[in-house]
Short mmCIF file of N, CA and C in Angstrom, two decimals:
data_model
loop_
_atom_site.label_atom_id
_atom_site.label_comp_id
_atom_site.label_asym_id
_atom_site.label_seq_id
_atom_site.Cartn_x
_atom_site.Cartn_y
_atom_site.Cartn_z
N MET F 195 1.70 35.80 -25.13
CA MET F 195 2.41 34.63 -24.66
C MET F 195 2.75 33.76 -25.86
N HIS F 196 3.89 33.12 -25.84
CA HIS F 196 4.31 32.24 -26.93
C HIS F 196 3.40 31.03 -27.04
N GLN F 197 3.27 30.52 -28.23
CA GLN F 197 2.45 29.34 -28.47
C GLN F 197 3.19 28.07 -28.04
N PHE F 198 2.43 27.08 -27.66
CA PHE F 198 3.03 25.78 -27.36
C PHE F 198 3.51 25.15 -28.67
N GLN F 199 4.68 24.53 -28.59
CA GLN F 199 5.25 23.83 -29.74
C GLN F 199 5.46 22.37 -29.35
N PRO F 200 5.19 21.45 -30.27
CA PRO F 200 5.41 20.03 -29.94
C PRO F 200 6.88 19.70 -29.79
N ILE F 201 7.16 18.79 -28.87
CA ILE F 201 8.51 18.26 -28.67
C ILE F 201 8.44 16.77 -29.00
N PRO F 202 9.24 16.30 -29.94
CA PRO F 202 9.26 14.85 -30.19
C PRO F 202 9.65 14.11 -28.91
N SER F 203 8.98 13.00 -28.63
CA SER F 203 9.21 12.30 -27.37
C SER F 203 10.66 11.88 -27.19
N GLU F 204 11.38 11.62 -28.28
CA GLU F 204 12.78 11.22 -28.14
C GLU F 204 13.67 12.36 -27.63
N PHE F 205 13.16 13.60 -27.68
CA PHE F 205 13.91 14.75 -27.17
C PHE F 205 13.39 15.25 -25.83
N PHE F 206 12.41 14.57 -25.27
CA PHE F 206 11.81 14.95 -24.00
C PHE F 206 12.72 14.47 -22.88
N GLU F 207 13.32 15.40 -22.19
CA GLU F 207 14.24 15.06 -21.10
C GLU F 207 13.90 15.88 -19.87
N ILE F 208 13.43 15.19 -18.84
CA ILE F 208 13.22 15.82 -17.54
C ILE F 208 13.70 14.85 -16.47
N ASN F 209 13.98 15.38 -15.33
CA ASN F 209 14.26 14.55 -14.17
C ASN F 209 12.93 14.41 -13.43
N PRO F 210 12.29 13.24 -13.50
CA PRO F 210 10.97 13.12 -12.88
C PRO F 210 10.98 13.30 -11.36
N PHE F 211 12.12 13.05 -10.75
CA PHE F 211 12.19 13.17 -9.30
C PHE F 211 12.16 14.63 -8.87
N THR F 212 12.82 15.50 -9.59
CA THR F 212 12.76 16.93 -9.25
C THR F 212 11.55 17.59 -9.88
N LYS F 213 11.21 17.22 -11.09
CA LYS F 213 10.09 17.86 -11.79
C LYS F 213 8.79 17.64 -11.03
N LEU F 214 8.57 16.44 -10.51
CA LEU F 214 7.33 16.15 -9.79
C LEU F 214 7.45 16.44 -8.30
N ALA F 215 8.46 15.93 -7.66
CA ALA F 215 8.55 16.04 -6.20
C ALA F 215 8.87 17.45 -5.72
N ASP F 216 9.69 18.18 -6.46
CA ASP F 216 10.12 19.51 -6.02
C ASP F 216 9.38 20.65 -6.72
N GLU F 217 9.22 20.53 -8.04
CA GLU F 217 8.59 21.61 -8.79
C GLU F 217 7.08 21.46 -8.87
N TRP F 218 6.58 20.24 -8.81
CA TRP F 218 5.16 19.90 -8.86
C TRP F 218 4.56 20.14 -10.24
N MET F 219 3.35 19.67 -10.40
CA MET F 219 2.60 19.89 -11.62
C MET F 219 1.15 20.13 -11.23
N MET F 220 0.39 20.63 -12.18
CA MET F 220 -1.06 20.72 -11.99
C MET F 220 -1.70 19.72 -12.93
N VAL F 221 -2.66 18.99 -12.39
CA VAL F 221 -3.47 18.08 -13.19
C VAL F 221 -4.78 18.82 -13.44
N VAL F 222 -5.14 18.94 -14.72
CA VAL F 222 -6.32 19.70 -15.11
C VAL F 222 -7.29 18.76 -15.81
N ALA F 223 -8.56 18.84 -15.44
CA ALA F 223 -9.59 18.01 -16.07
C ALA F 223 -10.88 18.81 -16.14
N GLY F 224 -11.71 18.44 -17.09
CA GLY F 224 -13.00 19.10 -17.22
C GLY F 224 -13.37 19.28 -18.67
N ASN F 225 -14.33 20.18 -18.89
CA ASN F 225 -14.79 20.47 -20.24
C ASN F 225 -14.96 21.97 -20.39
N GLN F 226 -15.48 22.40 -21.53
CA GLN F 226 -15.63 23.83 -21.82
C GLN F 226 -16.53 24.52 -20.80
N GLU F 227 -17.47 23.81 -20.23
CA GLU F 227 -18.38 24.41 -19.26
C GLU F 227 -17.76 24.58 -17.88
N LYS F 228 -16.98 23.58 -17.45
CA LYS F 228 -16.39 23.64 -16.11
C LYS F 228 -15.16 22.74 -16.06
N ALA F 229 -14.13 23.26 -15.47
CA ALA F 229 -12.88 22.51 -15.29
C ALA F 229 -12.35 22.78 -13.89
N ASN F 230 -11.47 21.93 -13.44
CA ASN F 230 -10.81 22.12 -12.16
C ASN F 230 -9.40 21.55 -12.25
N ALA F 231 -8.58 21.92 -11.31
CA ALA F 231 -7.19 21.46 -11.29
C ALA F 231 -6.73 21.28 -9.86
N LEU F 232 -5.70 20.47 -9.70
CA LEU F 232 -5.06 20.30 -8.40
C LEU F 232 -3.56 20.18 -8.61
N THR F 233 -2.84 20.47 -7.56
CA THR F 233 -1.40 20.31 -7.59
C THR F 233 -1.07 18.86 -7.25
N ALA F 234 -0.12 18.31 -7.99
CA ALA F 234 0.28 16.92 -7.76
C ALA F 234 1.80 16.81 -7.73
N SER F 235 2.27 15.95 -6.86
CA SER F 235 3.70 15.66 -6.81
C SER F 235 3.94 14.15 -6.86
N TRP F 236 2.88 13.40 -7.03
CA TRP F 236 2.99 11.95 -7.17
C TRP F 236 2.64 11.59 -8.61
N GLY F 237 3.48 10.83 -9.25
CA GLY F 237 3.19 10.38 -10.60
C GLY F 237 4.46 10.04 -11.34
N GLY F 238 4.34 9.88 -12.63
CA GLY F 238 5.51 9.57 -13.43
C GLY F 238 5.14 9.36 -14.88
N PHE F 239 6.15 8.99 -15.64
CA PHE F 239 6.01 8.78 -17.08
C PHE F 239 6.72 7.49 -17.44
N GLY F 240 6.22 6.80 -18.45
CA GLY F 240 6.86 5.57 -18.87
C GLY F 240 6.13 4.95 -20.04
N VAL F 241 6.25 3.65 -20.14
CA VAL F 241 5.61 2.90 -21.21
C VAL F 241 4.79 1.78 -20.58
N LEU F 242 3.56 1.65 -21.01
CA LEU F 242 2.66 0.62 -20.51
C LEU F 242 1.69 0.28 -21.64
N TRP F 243 1.44 -1.00 -21.83
CA TRP F 243 0.51 -1.46 -22.84
C TRP F 243 0.91 -0.96 -24.24
N GLY F 244 2.22 -0.86 -24.46
CA GLY F 244 2.73 -0.43 -25.76
C GLY F 244 2.52 1.04 -26.05
N LYS F 245 2.21 1.84 -25.03
CA LYS F 245 1.95 3.26 -25.22
C LYS F 245 2.83 4.09 -24.27
N LYS F 246 3.14 5.31 -24.69
CA LYS F 246 3.77 6.27 -23.78
C LYS F 246 2.68 6.74 -22.83
N VAL F 247 2.96 6.69 -21.53
CA VAL F 247 1.93 7.01 -20.55
C VAL F 247 2.44 7.95 -19.47
N ALA F 248 1.47 8.61 -18.86
CA ALA F 248 1.69 9.34 -17.60
C ALA F 248 0.79 8.66 -16.59
N TYR F 249 1.25 8.60 -15.36
CA TYR F 249 0.39 8.08 -14.32
C TYR F 249 0.37 9.07 -13.17
N ILE F 250 -0.82 9.29 -12.65
CA ILE F 250 -1.03 10.27 -11.60
C ILE F 250 -1.86 9.62 -10.50
N PHE F 251 -1.83 10.21 -9.32
CA PHE F 251 -2.55 9.68 -8.17
C PHE F 251 -3.39 10.80 -7.56
N ILE F 252 -4.68 10.52 -7.38
CA ILE F 252 -5.58 11.54 -6.85
C ILE F 252 -6.43 10.93 -5.74
N ARG F 253 -6.47 11.62 -4.61
CA ARG F 253 -7.29 11.15 -3.48
C ARG F 253 -8.77 11.24 -3.82
N LYS F 254 -9.54 10.33 -3.21
CA LYS F 254 -10.97 10.29 -3.52
C LYS F 254 -11.70 11.54 -3.05
N SER F 255 -11.15 12.29 -2.12
CA SER F 255 -11.82 13.50 -1.61
C SER F 255 -11.64 14.72 -2.52
N ARG F 256 -10.74 14.64 -3.47
CA ARG F 256 -10.44 15.83 -4.28
C ARG F 256 -11.51 16.09 -5.33
N TYR F 257 -11.90 17.34 -5.45
CA TYR F 257 -12.92 17.75 -6.40
C TYR F 257 -12.51 17.45 -7.84
N THR F 258 -11.26 17.61 -8.16
CA THR F 258 -10.77 17.35 -9.52
C THR F 258 -11.00 15.89 -9.91
N LYS F 259 -11.03 14.99 -8.95
CA LYS F 259 -11.27 13.58 -9.24
C LYS F 259 -12.61 13.39 -9.96
N GLU F 260 -13.62 14.15 -9.58
CA GLU F 260 -14.92 14.06 -10.24
C GLU F 260 -14.79 14.37 -11.74
N PHE F 261 -13.97 15.34 -12.07
CA PHE F 261 -13.78 15.74 -13.47
C PHE F 261 -13.00 14.68 -14.24
N ILE F 262 -11.97 14.14 -13.62
CA ILE F 262 -11.18 13.10 -14.28
C ILE F 262 -12.02 11.85 -14.50
N ASP F 263 -12.83 11.50 -13.51
CA ASP F 263 -13.69 10.33 -13.66
C ASP F 263 -14.70 10.50 -14.79
N LYS F 264 -15.18 11.71 -14.98
CA LYS F 264 -16.24 11.98 -15.96
C LYS F 264 -15.71 12.15 -17.39
N GLU F 265 -14.54 12.74 -17.54
CA GLU F 265 -14.03 13.11 -18.86
C GLU F 265 -13.03 12.09 -19.40
N GLU F 266 -12.79 12.14 -20.68
CA GLU F 266 -11.85 11.24 -21.35
C GLU F 266 -10.40 11.72 -21.25
N TYR F 267 -10.21 13.04 -21.12
CA TYR F 267 -8.87 13.62 -21.16
C TYR F 267 -8.53 14.36 -19.88
N PHE F 268 -7.25 14.44 -19.60
CA PHE F 268 -6.71 15.31 -18.56
C PHE F 268 -5.36 15.79 -19.05
N SER F 269 -4.83 16.80 -18.40
CA SER F 269 -3.49 17.25 -18.78
C SER F 269 -2.63 17.44 -17.54
N CYS F 270 -1.34 17.28 -17.74
CA CYS F 270 -0.33 17.55 -16.72
C CYS F 270 0.39 18.82 -17.16
N CYS F 271 0.33 19.84 -16.34
CA CYS F 271 0.91 21.15 -16.68
C CYS F 271 2.03 21.47 -15.70
N PHE F 272 3.13 21.94 -16.25
CA PHE F 272 4.28 22.35 -15.45
C PHE F 272 4.52 23.84 -15.66
N PHE F 273 5.16 24.48 -14.69
CA PHE F 273 5.26 25.94 -14.66
C PHE F 273 6.66 26.41 -14.31
N GLU F 274 6.90 27.67 -14.61
CA GLU F 274 8.12 28.33 -14.14
C GLU F 274 8.01 28.50 -12.62
N LYS F 275 9.16 28.72 -11.98
CA LYS F 275 9.20 28.84 -10.52
C LYS F 275 8.35 29.99 -9.99
N LYS F 276 8.13 31.01 -10.79
CA LYS F 276 7.35 32.16 -10.31
C LYS F 276 5.89 31.80 -10.01
N TYR F 277 5.45 30.63 -10.42
CA TYR F 277 4.08 30.18 -10.16
C TYR F 277 3.96 29.26 -8.94
N LYS F 278 5.02 29.16 -8.17
CA LYS F 278 5.02 28.24 -7.01
C LYS F 278 3.89 28.56 -6.02
N ALA F 279 3.62 29.84 -5.79
CA ALA F 279 2.53 30.20 -4.86
C ALA F 279 1.18 29.72 -5.39
N ALA F 280 0.96 29.83 -6.69
CA ALA F 280 -0.29 29.33 -7.28
C ALA F 280 -0.38 27.82 -7.13
N LEU F 281 0.74 27.13 -7.33
CA LEU F 281 0.75 25.67 -7.16
C LEU F 281 0.44 25.29 -5.71
N GLN F 282 0.99 26.04 -4.76
CA GLN F 282 0.69 25.76 -3.35
C GLN F 282 -0.79 25.97 -3.06
N TYR F 283 -1.34 27.04 -3.60
CA TYR F 283 -2.77 27.32 -3.41
C TYR F 283 -3.64 26.21 -4.00
N PHE F 284 -3.34 25.77 -5.22
CA PHE F 284 -4.12 24.72 -5.86
C PHE F 284 -3.98 23.38 -5.13
N GLY F 285 -2.95 23.24 -4.32
CA GLY F 285 -2.77 22.02 -3.55
C GLY F 285 -3.59 21.98 -2.27
N THR F 286 -4.11 23.13 -1.85
CA THR F 286 -4.85 23.17 -0.59
C THR F 286 -6.30 23.63 -0.73
N ALA F 287 -6.60 24.42 -1.73
CA ALA F 287 -7.96 24.95 -1.90
C ALA F 287 -8.82 23.97 -2.71
N THR F 288 -10.11 24.13 -2.60
CA THR F 288 -11.02 23.29 -3.38
C THR F 288 -11.83 24.14 -4.34
N GLY F 289 -12.00 23.63 -5.53
CA GLY F 289 -12.83 24.31 -6.52
C GLY F 289 -14.32 24.16 -6.25
N ARG F 290 -14.68 23.35 -5.27
CA ARG F 290 -16.10 23.21 -4.91
C ARG F 290 -16.64 24.51 -4.34
N LYS F 291 -15.79 25.25 -3.66
CA LYS F 291 -16.24 26.43 -2.92
C LYS F 291 -15.81 27.75 -3.54
N GLU F 292 -14.87 27.73 -4.48
CA GLU F 292 -14.37 28.97 -5.06
C GLU F 292 -13.79 28.72 -6.44
N ASP F 293 -13.64 29.77 -7.19
CA ASP F 293 -13.04 29.69 -8.52
C ASP F 293 -11.53 29.84 -8.36
N LYS F 294 -10.85 28.71 -8.24
CA LYS F 294 -9.41 28.74 -7.99
C LYS F 294 -8.64 29.44 -9.11
N PHE F 295 -9.07 29.25 -10.34
CA PHE F 295 -8.38 29.87 -11.47
C PHE F 295 -8.43 31.40 -11.36
N LYS F 296 -9.60 31.92 -11.05
CA LYS F 296 -9.77 33.36 -10.94
C LYS F 296 -8.93 33.92 -9.78
N ILE F 297 -9.00 33.25 -8.64
CA ILE F 297 -8.26 33.71 -7.46
C ILE F 297 -6.75 33.69 -7.71
N ALA F 298 -6.26 32.66 -8.39
CA ALA F 298 -4.82 32.54 -8.67
C ALA F 298 -4.39 33.28 -9.93
N ASN F 299 -5.35 33.90 -10.61
CA ASN F 299 -5.08 34.64 -11.84
C ASN F 299 -4.45 33.74 -12.91
N LEU F 300 -5.04 32.55 -13.07
CA LEU F 300 -4.61 31.60 -14.09
C LEU F 300 -5.76 31.38 -15.08
N THR F 301 -5.40 31.01 -16.29
CA THR F 301 -6.36 30.88 -17.37
C THR F 301 -6.48 29.43 -17.83
N VAL F 302 -7.71 28.91 -17.80
CA VAL F 302 -7.96 27.58 -18.36
C VAL F 302 -8.21 27.76 -19.85
N ASN F 303 -7.60 26.91 -20.64
CA ASN F 303 -7.79 26.94 -22.08
C ASN F 303 -8.03 25.51 -22.55
N PHE F 304 -8.41 25.33 -23.78
CA PHE F 304 -8.68 24.00 -24.32
C PHE F 304 -7.99 23.83 -25.66
N ARG F 305 -7.54 22.64 -25.90
CA ARG F 305 -6.87 22.30 -27.15
C ARG F 305 -7.22 20.86 -27.48
N GLY F 306 -7.88 20.65 -28.59
CA GLY F 306 -8.22 19.29 -29.00
C GLY F 306 -9.01 18.50 -27.98
N GLY F 307 -9.87 19.15 -27.21
CA GLY F 307 -10.71 18.44 -26.25
C GLY F 307 -10.15 18.33 -24.85
N PHE F 308 -8.91 18.74 -24.63
CA PHE F 308 -8.38 18.63 -23.27
C PHE F 308 -8.12 20.03 -22.70
N PRO F 309 -8.33 20.17 -21.38
CA PRO F 309 -8.08 21.45 -20.73
C PRO F 309 -6.63 21.57 -20.28
N TYR F 310 -6.15 22.79 -20.22
CA TYR F 310 -4.82 23.05 -19.69
C TYR F 310 -4.78 24.46 -19.14
N ILE F 311 -3.73 24.78 -18.42
CA ILE F 311 -3.56 26.12 -17.87
C ILE F 311 -2.58 26.87 -18.77
N ASP F 312 -3.05 27.96 -19.31
CA ASP F 312 -2.33 28.68 -20.35
C ASP F 312 -0.98 29.24 -19.88
N GLU F 313 -0.83 29.47 -18.60
CA GLU F 313 0.42 30.04 -18.09
C GLU F 313 1.53 29.01 -17.96
N GLY F 314 1.23 27.76 -18.17
CA GLY F 314 2.24 26.72 -18.06
C GLY F 314 3.30 26.84 -19.14
N ASN F 315 4.42 26.16 -18.92
CA ASN F 315 5.48 26.16 -19.94
C ASN F 315 5.76 24.76 -20.48
N LEU F 316 5.15 23.74 -19.89
CA LEU F 316 5.26 22.37 -20.38
C LEU F 316 3.90 21.72 -20.17
N LEU F 317 3.38 21.13 -21.22
CA LEU F 317 2.03 20.59 -21.20
C LEU F 317 2.04 19.18 -21.76
N ILE F 318 1.43 18.26 -21.00
CA ILE F 318 1.35 16.86 -21.44
C ILE F 318 -0.12 16.44 -21.40
N PRO F 319 -0.79 16.50 -22.54
CA PRO F 319 -2.18 16.06 -22.60
C PRO F 319 -2.26 14.54 -22.63
N CYS F 320 -3.26 13.99 -21.95
CA CYS F 320 -3.39 12.54 -21.83
C CYS F 320 -4.83 12.11 -22.07
N ARG F 321 -4.96 10.92 -22.63
CA ARG F 321 -6.25 10.26 -22.77
C ARG F 321 -6.30 9.14 -21.74
N LYS F 322 -7.31 9.16 -20.91
CA LYS F 322 -7.42 8.22 -19.81
C LYS F 322 -7.52 6.79 -20.33
N LEU F 323 -6.66 5.91 -19.82
CA LEU F 323 -6.67 4.49 -20.17
C LEU F 323 -7.16 3.62 -19.03
N ALA F 324 -6.86 4.01 -17.79
CA ALA F 324 -7.23 3.18 -16.65
C ALA F 324 -7.37 4.03 -15.39
N ALA F 325 -8.25 3.59 -14.51
CA ALA F 325 -8.41 4.17 -13.18
C ALA F 325 -8.36 3.01 -12.20
N VAL F 326 -7.32 2.98 -11.39
CA VAL F 326 -7.08 1.84 -10.50
C VAL F 326 -7.15 2.31 -9.04
N PRO F 327 -8.20 1.92 -8.31
CA PRO F 327 -8.29 2.31 -6.90
C PRO F 327 -7.17 1.66 -6.09
N ILE F 328 -6.64 2.43 -5.18
CA ILE F 328 -5.61 1.93 -4.27
C ILE F 328 -6.21 1.90 -2.87
N ASP F 329 -6.02 0.82 -2.17
CA ASP F 329 -6.48 0.78 -0.79
C ASP F 329 -5.44 0.08 0.08
N GLY F 330 -5.60 0.21 1.37
CA GLY F 330 -4.61 -0.27 2.31
C GLY F 330 -4.36 -1.76 2.31
N GLN F 331 -5.30 -2.57 1.85
CA GLN F 331 -5.11 -4.01 1.90
C GLN F 331 -4.01 -4.49 0.96
N HIS F 332 -3.58 -3.65 0.04
CA HIS F 332 -2.54 -4.04 -0.90
C HIS F 332 -1.16 -3.48 -0.56
N PHE F 333 -1.05 -2.73 0.52
CA PHE F 333 0.24 -2.17 0.89
C PHE F 333 1.14 -3.26 1.46
N LEU F 334 2.33 -3.36 0.96
CA LEU F 334 3.29 -4.34 1.45
C LEU F 334 4.23 -3.73 2.48
N ASP F 335 4.46 -2.44 2.39
CA ASP F 335 5.32 -1.73 3.33
C ASP F 335 4.44 -1.23 4.49
N PRO F 336 4.69 -1.68 5.72
CA PRO F 336 3.84 -1.29 6.84
C PRO F 336 3.90 0.19 7.20
N GLU F 337 4.86 0.92 6.66
CA GLU F 337 4.96 2.36 6.98
C GLU F 337 4.03 3.22 6.14
N ILE F 338 3.52 2.70 5.04
CA ILE F 338 2.69 3.52 4.14
C ILE F 338 1.41 3.97 4.82
N MET F 339 0.68 3.05 5.40
CA MET F 339 -0.62 3.39 5.99
C MET F 339 -0.51 4.46 7.08
N PRO F 340 0.34 4.30 8.09
CA PRO F 340 0.38 5.33 9.13
C PRO F 340 0.94 6.67 8.63
N LYS F 341 1.82 6.64 7.66
CA LYS F 341 2.43 7.88 7.18
C LYS F 341 1.51 8.67 6.26
N TRP F 342 0.78 8.00 5.36
CA TRP F 342 0.04 8.68 4.31
C TRP F 342 -1.47 8.61 4.45
N TYR F 343 -1.98 7.71 5.31
CA TYR F 343 -3.43 7.53 5.38
C TYR F 343 -3.93 7.44 6.81
N SER F 344 -3.41 8.25 7.68
CA SER F 344 -3.90 8.28 9.05
C SER F 344 -4.44 9.67 9.36
N GLY F 345 -5.06 9.81 10.49
CA GLY F 345 -5.62 11.11 10.88
C GLY F 345 -6.70 11.55 9.92
N LYS F 346 -6.62 12.79 9.46
CA LYS F 346 -7.66 13.33 8.57
C LYS F 346 -7.68 12.63 7.21
N GLU F 347 -6.61 11.95 6.85
CA GLU F 347 -6.55 11.26 5.55
C GLU F 347 -6.92 9.78 5.66
N GLU F 348 -7.36 9.34 6.84
CA GLU F 348 -7.73 7.94 7.01
C GLU F 348 -8.83 7.56 6.02
N ASN F 349 -8.63 6.49 5.32
CA ASN F 349 -9.55 5.98 4.29
C ASN F 349 -9.71 6.92 3.09
N ASN F 350 -8.88 7.93 2.99
CA ASN F 350 -8.93 8.85 1.84
C ASN F 350 -7.85 8.39 0.85
N PHE F 351 -8.07 7.22 0.30
CA PHE F 351 -7.08 6.60 -0.57
C PHE F 351 -7.04 7.26 -1.94
N HIS F 352 -6.01 6.94 -2.67
CA HIS F 352 -5.81 7.47 -4.02
C HIS F 352 -6.39 6.52 -5.07
N THR F 353 -6.65 7.09 -6.22
CA THR F 353 -6.86 6.32 -7.44
C THR F 353 -5.68 6.62 -8.34
N MET F 354 -5.12 5.58 -8.91
CA MET F 354 -4.05 5.78 -9.89
C MET F 354 -4.70 5.84 -11.27
N TYR F 355 -4.43 6.93 -11.97
CA TYR F 355 -4.91 7.09 -13.35
C TYR F 355 -3.73 6.91 -14.28
N VAL F 356 -3.94 6.11 -15.30
CA VAL F 356 -2.93 5.94 -16.35
C VAL F 356 -3.50 6.61 -17.59
N GLY F 357 -2.73 7.53 -18.15
CA GLY F 357 -3.18 8.23 -19.34
C GLY F 357 -2.18 8.08 -20.47
N GLU F 358 -2.68 7.84 -21.66
CA GLU F 358 -1.82 7.80 -22.83
C GLU F 358 -1.36 9.23 -23.14
N VAL F 359 -0.06 9.42 -23.24
CA VAL F 359 0.49 10.73 -23.58
C VAL F 359 0.20 10.99 -25.06
N LEU F 360 -0.61 12.01 -25.31
CA LEU F 360 -1.01 12.34 -26.68
C LEU F 360 0.00 13.24 -27.38
N ASP F 361 0.70 14.04 -26.58
CA ASP F 361 1.64 15.01 -27.14
C ASP F 361 2.51 15.52 -26.01
N ILE F 362 3.59 16.15 -26.33
CA ILE F 362 4.42 16.87 -25.37
C ILE F 362 4.61 18.25 -25.97
N LEU F 363 4.15 19.27 -25.26
CA LEU F 363 4.15 20.63 -25.78
C LEU F 363 4.90 21.54 -24.82
N ALA F 364 5.71 22.41 -25.37
CA ALA F 364 6.49 23.33 -24.52
C ALA F 364 6.50 24.71 -25.15
N ARG F 365 6.77 25.68 -24.32
CA ARG F 365 6.94 27.06 -24.78
C ARG F 365 8.41 27.36 -24.77
#
């Protein structure tokens, strides 16, 4: 497989609406001993506190949240379309009960202290800057709560993580 090569941020061009909402990404966190990942379609990129940042949202019930809370780094990994089934699987299965990487035939690797999935074609490693709990008392739009946090997801709110983008790497 080709090696990841850095892309200067001024040449980084993606459509965040299609890249995240339609193609999805995997958020990977952990250490050399154990890592986990989940599929995410909520998030974005921008500038905050004078830094290039990525922001992601993870429900409190997700196993990967434990890894992000514990570790300093996480990565956002993007894939070719042929990995869509793996992304769907990582969005529904839990690493608490099975080795998702093994089942999906994906490889966790490490670079400079952060984990990533080797089969990806775009990698954005991040250093965690903030973890901001989101709860229903701050929603201004009355449609958010019934649409996203009712039924089995009731009280399963997200935490917004802001990570400093350390690099942008592509194959």
